[in-house]
CSV table of C-alpha atoms in Angstrom, one decimal:
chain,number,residue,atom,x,y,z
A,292,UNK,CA,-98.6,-48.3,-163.9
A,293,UNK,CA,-97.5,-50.7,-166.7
A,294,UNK,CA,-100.5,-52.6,-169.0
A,295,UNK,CA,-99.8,-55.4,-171.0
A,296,UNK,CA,-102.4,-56.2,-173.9
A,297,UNK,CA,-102.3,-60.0,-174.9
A,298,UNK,CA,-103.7,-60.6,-178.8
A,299,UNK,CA,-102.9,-63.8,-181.3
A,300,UNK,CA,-105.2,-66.5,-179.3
A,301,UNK,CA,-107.7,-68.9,-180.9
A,302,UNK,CA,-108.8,-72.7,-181.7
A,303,UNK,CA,-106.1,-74.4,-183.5
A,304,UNK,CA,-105.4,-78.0,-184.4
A,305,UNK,CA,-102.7,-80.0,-183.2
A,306,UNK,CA,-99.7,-79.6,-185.1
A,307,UNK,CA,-100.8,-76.3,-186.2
A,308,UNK,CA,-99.4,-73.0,-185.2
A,309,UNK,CA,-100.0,-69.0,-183.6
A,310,UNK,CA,-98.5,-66.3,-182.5
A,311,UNK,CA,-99.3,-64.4,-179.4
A,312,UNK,CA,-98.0,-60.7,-179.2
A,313,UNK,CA,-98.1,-58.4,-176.0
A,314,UNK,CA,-97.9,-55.1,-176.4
A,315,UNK,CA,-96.7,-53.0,-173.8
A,316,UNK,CA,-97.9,-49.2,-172.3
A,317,UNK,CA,-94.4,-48.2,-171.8
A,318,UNK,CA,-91.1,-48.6,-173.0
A,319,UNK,CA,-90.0,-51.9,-173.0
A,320,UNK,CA,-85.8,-51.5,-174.1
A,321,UNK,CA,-85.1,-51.5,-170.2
A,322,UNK,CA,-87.7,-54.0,-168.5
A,323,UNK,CA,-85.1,-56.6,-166.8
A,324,UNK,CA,-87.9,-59.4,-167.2
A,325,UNK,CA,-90.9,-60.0,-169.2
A,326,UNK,CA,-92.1,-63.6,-169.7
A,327,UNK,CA,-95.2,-65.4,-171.0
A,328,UNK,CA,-96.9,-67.8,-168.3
A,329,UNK,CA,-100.1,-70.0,-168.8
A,330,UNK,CA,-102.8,-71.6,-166.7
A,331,UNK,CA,-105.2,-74.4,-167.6
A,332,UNK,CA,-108.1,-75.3,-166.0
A,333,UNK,CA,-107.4,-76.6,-162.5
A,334,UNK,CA,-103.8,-75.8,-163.2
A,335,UNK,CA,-101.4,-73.3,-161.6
A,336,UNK,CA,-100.2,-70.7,-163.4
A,337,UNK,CA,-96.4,-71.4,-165.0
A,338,UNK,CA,-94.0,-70.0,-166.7
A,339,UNK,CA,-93.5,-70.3,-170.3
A,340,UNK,CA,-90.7,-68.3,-171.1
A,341,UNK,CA,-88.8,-65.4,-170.2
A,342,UNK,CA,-86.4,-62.9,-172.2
A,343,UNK,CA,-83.6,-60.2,-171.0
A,344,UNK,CA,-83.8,-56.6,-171.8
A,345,UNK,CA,-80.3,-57.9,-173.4
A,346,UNK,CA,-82.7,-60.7,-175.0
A,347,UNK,CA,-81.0,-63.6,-173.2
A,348,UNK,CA,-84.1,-66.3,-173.5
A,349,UNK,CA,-85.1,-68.8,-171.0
A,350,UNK,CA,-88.0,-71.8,-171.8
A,351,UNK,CA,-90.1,-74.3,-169.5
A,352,UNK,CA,-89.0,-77.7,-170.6
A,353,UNK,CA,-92.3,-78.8,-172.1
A,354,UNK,CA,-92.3,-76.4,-174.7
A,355,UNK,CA,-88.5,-75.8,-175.6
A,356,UNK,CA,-87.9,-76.6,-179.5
A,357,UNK,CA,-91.7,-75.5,-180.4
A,358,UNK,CA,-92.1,-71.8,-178.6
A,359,UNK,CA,-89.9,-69.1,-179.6
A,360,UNK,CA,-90.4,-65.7,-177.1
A,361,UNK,CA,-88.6,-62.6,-179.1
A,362,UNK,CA,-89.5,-58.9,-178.6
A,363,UNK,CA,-89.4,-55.4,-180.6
A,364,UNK,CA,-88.3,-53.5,-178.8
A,365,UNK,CA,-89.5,-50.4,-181.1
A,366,UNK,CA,-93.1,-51.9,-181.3
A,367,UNK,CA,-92.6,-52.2,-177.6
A,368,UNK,CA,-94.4,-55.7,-177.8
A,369,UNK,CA,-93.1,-59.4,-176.9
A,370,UNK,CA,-93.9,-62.2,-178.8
A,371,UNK,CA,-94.4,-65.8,-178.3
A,372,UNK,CA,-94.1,-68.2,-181.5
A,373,UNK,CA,-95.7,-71.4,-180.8
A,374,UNK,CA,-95.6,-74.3,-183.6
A,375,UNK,CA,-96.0,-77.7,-182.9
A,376,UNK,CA,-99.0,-77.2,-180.7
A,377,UNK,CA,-100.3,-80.2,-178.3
A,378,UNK,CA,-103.6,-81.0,-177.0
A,379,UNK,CA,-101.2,-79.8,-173.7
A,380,UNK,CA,-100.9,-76.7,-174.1
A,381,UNK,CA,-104.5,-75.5,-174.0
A,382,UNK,CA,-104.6,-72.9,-171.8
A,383,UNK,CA,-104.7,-69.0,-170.8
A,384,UNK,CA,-101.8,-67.5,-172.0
A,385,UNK,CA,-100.4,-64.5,-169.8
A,386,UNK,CA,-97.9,-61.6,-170.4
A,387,UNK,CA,-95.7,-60.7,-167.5
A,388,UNK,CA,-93.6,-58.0,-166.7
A,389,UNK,CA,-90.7,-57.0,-163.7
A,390,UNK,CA,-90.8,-53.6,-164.0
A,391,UNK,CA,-88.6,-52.0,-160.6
A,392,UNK,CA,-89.2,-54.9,-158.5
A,393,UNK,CA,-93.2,-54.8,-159.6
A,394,UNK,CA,-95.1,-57.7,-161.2
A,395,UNK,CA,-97.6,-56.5,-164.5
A,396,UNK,CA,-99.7,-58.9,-166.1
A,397,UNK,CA,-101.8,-58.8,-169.4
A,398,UNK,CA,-105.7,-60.0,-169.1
A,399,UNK,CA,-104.8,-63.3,-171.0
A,400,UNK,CA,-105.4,-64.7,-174.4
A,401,UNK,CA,-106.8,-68.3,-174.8
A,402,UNK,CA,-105.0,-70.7,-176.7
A,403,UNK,CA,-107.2,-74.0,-177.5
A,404,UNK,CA,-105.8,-76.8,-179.3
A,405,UNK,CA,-108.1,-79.4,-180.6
A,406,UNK,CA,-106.8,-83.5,-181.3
């Protein structure tokens, strides 16, 4: 059993800036795949960004050139750097990790960006 604790939500004006960590039950050097995802209201859930365990990185479209995902992998936590932020991108942010072929997410920190 994996857990994944989400922490760095809040209310933050456009343009402004946070950064979400997820910190991880186990060791996260070898975990092929873990990603951030997010769901607003009356939204499916998609996918944010992804890194490697060999930290190749991999970003949704709307949000490449503002979010930055990185990880420690010593602190066994991902991060998600988001600057820049957009009315948009209000939403419940999610941690996700593939560990052998399994699917863990985090309980989801809320990101709410006022205009």
């Amino acid at each position: 059993q994996v857990r994944l604790v989400e922490s760095g939500g809040g209310l933050v004006q456009a343009g402004g800036s946070l950064r979400l960590s997820c910190a991880a039950s186990i060791s996260i050097f070898s975990i092929n795949y873990m990603g951030w995802f997010r769901q607003a209201p009356g939204k499916q859930r998609e996918l944010v960004a992804t890194i490697t365990s060999g930290g190749r990185t991999n970003y949704a479209d709307s949000v490449k050139g503002r979010f930055t995902i990185s990880k420690d992998n010593a602190e066994n936590t991902v991060y998600l750097q988001i600057s820049g932020l957009k009315p948009e991108d209000t939403a419940v942010y999610y941690c996700n990790a593939l560990v052998q072929f399994t699917n863990y997410w985090g309980q989801g920190t809320q990101v709410t960006v006022s205009s």
